[in-house]
Each structure stands twice: as C-alpha cells, then as structure tokens.
C-alpha cells in the first residue's frame, strides 16, 4: 500500500470516528458500512473497508476512567481552573496530534482530563517563594504512560513550567524512542541533527517550538548544551531534555546547571522545573555497573532538584509495588525523604480496550486462549546458562510459536490489516552471542518456510498436502485459530504476503540494526518483525503490533520481570490471535503479582474514600505480604537476613505450595474429617451449592486446626505469619466462617467426611512439592459461598464504587463477610497424578485493619535455597544488569 493510500485510510478512519462519536443513536453495521464507503470515496481510499470500520468501532468504544488520587491535605488542586491567563497552546496541539494519529476523540478527552487533574496536583508555577512537590503516577505496563506524561508536560508548559527533564530509562534505544515521541508531541521539530524538519505538533501554523538540549542521537552533554548557546535564565520558552538514568549523565547535567546557569547563591530562582522520572520502578539492585547504581542515581536526582527554587518531581511506575515503597535501601535517608511521593499518588485507570494482566493471567477464559506453558526449552537452552553455551537446536515449542506468528500474520492480512505492523518477540537469553545464534537458527527456519510457502500457497490442497511445512501451518491453524472464522484455503492464499516485509532483528546494545517501524511507514509499508533480544527488549521499548511472544527467562528483579511483559498493550482487531509462551514458574509469578497489584489499586480507591494520605498508602505497601517475595527477588544474596513487617488486612493466604508426600496428605485429610465431624465447634453445618459452611466457628478452633495442618516446608513461614495475624484479630473477632468446598460428582461422601475433589491439572511437580498454577488454590468466586443475598448486593455496590462494571472480585465478598474465612479443599487430580488427593486451605481476612498494632514481623534468611522454595526456578545466580 502506498503512502498516499495509508494517509487516505487514516483520514477515512478519522472521519468515521468523528461521525460515530457525534451521533446519539446507534447505527447498524450496514449503516456504518455506507458511511465508510462515502468517506473512502471522498478521501480517495481504495482499499478494504473492514479495517476502517473495525478500527473506528474499537476507537469509539474505547474509554478510560478518570483514575483516583491520594493527596496530602492543604493543597489547592483547583488553581488550574482559577487562572484565566493560561493559553492551552501546547496541550491543544498535542490533542489534535493524537486525533490525527487515530486516537478517538473520547480517549483524547479522557487523557486531557486526567492530565489536567495531575497538573492540579503540581504547584502553580507562578507561585512565589521556594517550593517543591513530589508525586507518583501509577499506570499499567504498555498502557500509554508516555501519552499521559506527554499530556502533563504540554499542560505544564502552558501553565508556565520552563525547564522539563524527562528521565527515560537506562538504554540508548529507549532514550531515543522517547526523544522521538517528545519531538513529535511537544517540540514539533525533529531533533535529528541531519534533518531538523517540522513534524507532529509543529505542523500547526505558528506553533511556538520549545527548545531541546538533547537529540535523537545524543544524550545530554556539556558539548551539546554549550553548542546551543542558551542559558537557562535567558529562556523565554520551555526547554526539554530527554536523558538516561545514568550517574554520569545526571552528574554532567548537575555540573552544567550549577556552573553555567545558577545564580550566586547556587539556586536557580525564576525557572519552575518539572522532572518526569519514567523509570521510577527501575530498581537495578543487582547491577555491578557503578553508573547504574540506584543509590547514586537517586542521589543525583535529589541534587538536581535541589538546584531549583521551584521544582516538581513526578515518578511514573507500572506497578503499585513501586521501588520507593518496597526497597528503601536504594536510597540514603535524605534522598528517600526527597523523592518519596509525599504530596500525591495518582492511580491511572487502564482503558477498557487494554490488553493487560487481567486478560492474560487473571481471567480464566481468556488466559486459557492466550498463555502457553513452555515445557521443553530447558533441554535446549537452560534458564541458567553462560554466554558460550552452544545453541545446537531450538526447542520445538519455539518453532510452534513461529508457526503461530506466520499464521496469525496471514489472518491479519486476510482481515485487511496489511498496512499495520505485526511483531513477534523472542527473549530467551541476555547474552548477545546467544541472541545472534538464535537469530541464525530462526533465519534458517524462516528460509525453509518461505520456500515451501512460495512453492505451495497457490497450489490446490491435493498438490501441497504432503509438504511438511504446509502440514505444520495447517495444524497450527486448526489447533490455535479454529475459532477465528477463517478457512485454511483463505489463509493459505495470504501466506506468501507474510514474507514481503518480514525482517529478523537482534535488539541489544551492540546491534547495528535498528527496530525502526517508522522507516517502513515513511516508505508506505508495514513491518513484519521477529525481534530477538534480552533486557533491551524488556524495558520500555515499544514493539508495534506484538502478536506472539516467547519468553523463557529467569530474573531476580521483580520490576524487570513485569517490564518484560511487552505483550501488554492494545491489540485492536487481533487480540484473539495473540499468544504468550512462558515457563510455568513465570506464569505463576505473573498471576500472583497481577492479582496483588489489582488489589493495591483497589486499595487506593478505598483509601481515597477514607481521606487517607500518600504516606499511609506507602506504609500499607511496605507491610503487604508480597513485599517479602519482591524484596527477596530483588536481592537474592546468600545468607542475608531480612525482617519485614506484614499486614494481611483484606488479603487471602492460600497454601499454593503443597506436599507431594502421600502420608502427609492422608494425615491432613484425616484432620479435616475430624474437624468436619465436630463441625468446627458450631451447632450445625449449612449445606451450600458447593459443600458445607460452618458459620461462626471460634477463631481459636480455626487456629487450632491450622496449627495441626501440615504444610510443605516452603510454605511454613507464610502459614506461621497468617496464624499470627489471625490471633491478633481475635481481639476484634470472636468468630470466623469455615467453608468445606466440595464437588459432589468427584467422590464426595458426607457420611464419611470426604470432600469431592477439585481438579488442578495445571499444577506442577517441583521436587517434593506441588505448586498450584498462578499460585491460586480456590476458584474465583468461592468467597461468595455462604453470603446472604443482601451481602451479595452490598458486594456489587462496592464493585461499582471501585469503578468495576464487571462482577465483584473476591475482595468485595471478603469485605462484606466482615469476619475471617477459612476455606478447605481437597485437590485432585493434581498435575499428572490422576489419583492424587491433596488437602489445601485458604485463609482470608476482612479489610480495614491498617494500624501498626495489627502488623506481624517475619524474619527470614534470604538465599538461593529459600528463593527456590518460595518461587521455584524463577530466580537463579545470574544477574540482570544488561545484555552482554
């Protein structure tokens, strides 16, 4: 498709979006098609209408909530509306630019509204005196954080902020990508020294271009700054810098500001400064590179902020488990106080079209479609390997993933998405040499597939049915995409087009080739890319049209693991084609943390209703039970003793690590039968649609049962902490509920106190333990059992208050029960053991007990043995500093 046709399609799509947004009534598909035909003819677009219509409908349906914030008392966040002198030149230009990029008007309005709210949390830049504000914005991985802070930057510049620093990661490719986006959405001119053409927002007539002291090739340096001839106090327009989070770069900027631009008292007095830290959750705890040391980088941030009499620091993080909350050791005491978001925390809502952790890991229906466990890679390229490990062959599962990518691209072409990028990510080693070896193997396979496709795609099935590649691709369609309403004959015809602009890239700091989607766009083409890399792929870099991901990695760093999830984002028109291949350990960890992160986002909403402060939320995160796991993951040093405070308010503790020993399981089942027989001290048991309920069992009875219930050694610390917290609650609650959860068709025998089993076929055998898939025991919704109709309605009301238009979460049921709940299960079959009967428990606690008196202390010695027990093979002795 030519550049003109791509532009014509974009204009036709934008026109259709505008009409659909403006109409009060809902059009039929046929009526929409008629409108689309008119716009296509008017703009000279001659391609298929389906992608125009699908993209317009997705855009119109996309919406984003306003989010919610915790704000320190006393700040007037309405100053934005009280000033009538602000001309929204930069922000309006940015919003027009987004609409021209096919973002729907409703999404642009949502983004603008949220940007205005965040601006209100900053200080009015015209305020007199010396001031500073510190805040944190919590977004979602690949959900549009950059667009959000670009909106904030544009509005801040309109309001009067003059010096803007954007900290964009530790890698050159990410800094360059961010610089390009700043150029397009704010500066309006390319910063490429070889081609400083007008772009993006600058295409608006009379656009007042801000200055920039960095460019797409060069980070900040004295040379680039001095060549500009500018002094900060002389500037009458905003200046922006995009820099890496690197001690050397930060120190160079500090020295330049201090020597060239500060007044005699070493304070820059009349230049309101905004610092956006897009890497606020980048811990880099395990790094052995001094220039990336977190303590030093954070100290340099504090020094730069200290040069300005008027400053605002806003950290952006993709997780509520931000490093500032869970790892104070990355900061010395003064720096911690300086960068802590004492003034505000803003939690962004993800748009309803976001393809995020909820869909990939928490929603059982979509997760089954999307996620594929990798079970064979260890035999070909182990998790723990050295940089000279020989790559003799690739695992069969990787070849299957490549076949999925080829078929998915053909289906996307069949759907009219020929002019949209389509990518696959392969991340199985951090070593550059191994990445190159993997590229060679992939290239060899793709050559074989290309030749087979070229020879057979136009043939009758009778002539091509014996070709092994075509057999494999058809089998892939049948097994993976049979519900996509496409036939093999149609897909087959589009297979050859997959290879027209297919390129295989190695993405790392030493690679000469650049994963540059814009280059293909300028030529009027889309790119079909297979990107092979390590950490350079993992953090921040946007992989356009990511459809299939294959990641077999270990990491000790929690934030790195989350950032590796490049498969999160937006997948309009091809979400059903996306596949994510991971080790079972990674699937478990992602599911575990996704659930905990969602709970923390809900906690922000509840704390907002209760008028609580950012500091109180920080304390809440620091006492979250998962902080122990995350801290351990970030600092797995042999023999290090760690003491953490924990609070299980509103949490559930489940025995997701279970003993394989049949004798122990038989003892636990006998114990369960004993307490069932005596009804946990209750007068009677109530039958439910899934077992029995012991209502108002004594807390002491529940604790006594748990004391005798034998857990795997890897779960002993967790059970002990939960029991300790339960005893602390006994001053508030005399009783709790006990659910005996049973599936009647699976061996249930009430007379002999024998529960019907619940299948957990996805559980994995790890040594002498079973590990439950996604670290969950109960099925979602189990905590609803035994609630009254009134309590269920109350839970629905809480879900609506939290902005959830879906069914209530288990947390909402936990909230309305208003007492502890013990759930008992017998699992089986488990994993591949068809005869297994494995008792398990879950203990959930009501929310609302955040005071220090409810905290429990846990002390553990963190070493690789402890880590292996808690999180399996996810952590090993390798660091995650960089690709090497």
PDB file of C-alpha atoms in Angstrom, residues 26 63 424 455 588 613 698 702 871-872:
ATOM      1  CA  UNK A  26     -26.561   3.585  17.404  1.00  0.00           C
ATOM      2  CA  UNK A  63     -12.802   4.783  27.135  1.00  0.00           C
ATOM      3  CA  UNK A 424       6.976 -11.451  17.406  1.00  0.00           C
ATOM      4  CA  UNK A 455       6.042 -23.194  -3.847  1.00  0.00           C
ATOM      5  CA  UNK A 588       2.585 -18.445  38.384  1.00  0.00           C
ATOM      6  CA  UNK A 613      -2.693  10.159  52.725  1.00  0.00           C
ATOM      7  CA  UNK A 698     -14.495 -19.884  67.029  1.00  0.00           C
ATOM      8  CA  UNK A 702      -9.713 -22.311  63.335  1.00  0.00           C
ATOM      9  CA  UNK A 871       9.384 -19.040  43.803  1.00  0.00           C
ATOM     10  CA  UNK A 872      10.755 -22.127  42.125  1.00  0.00           C
TER      11      UNK A 872
END
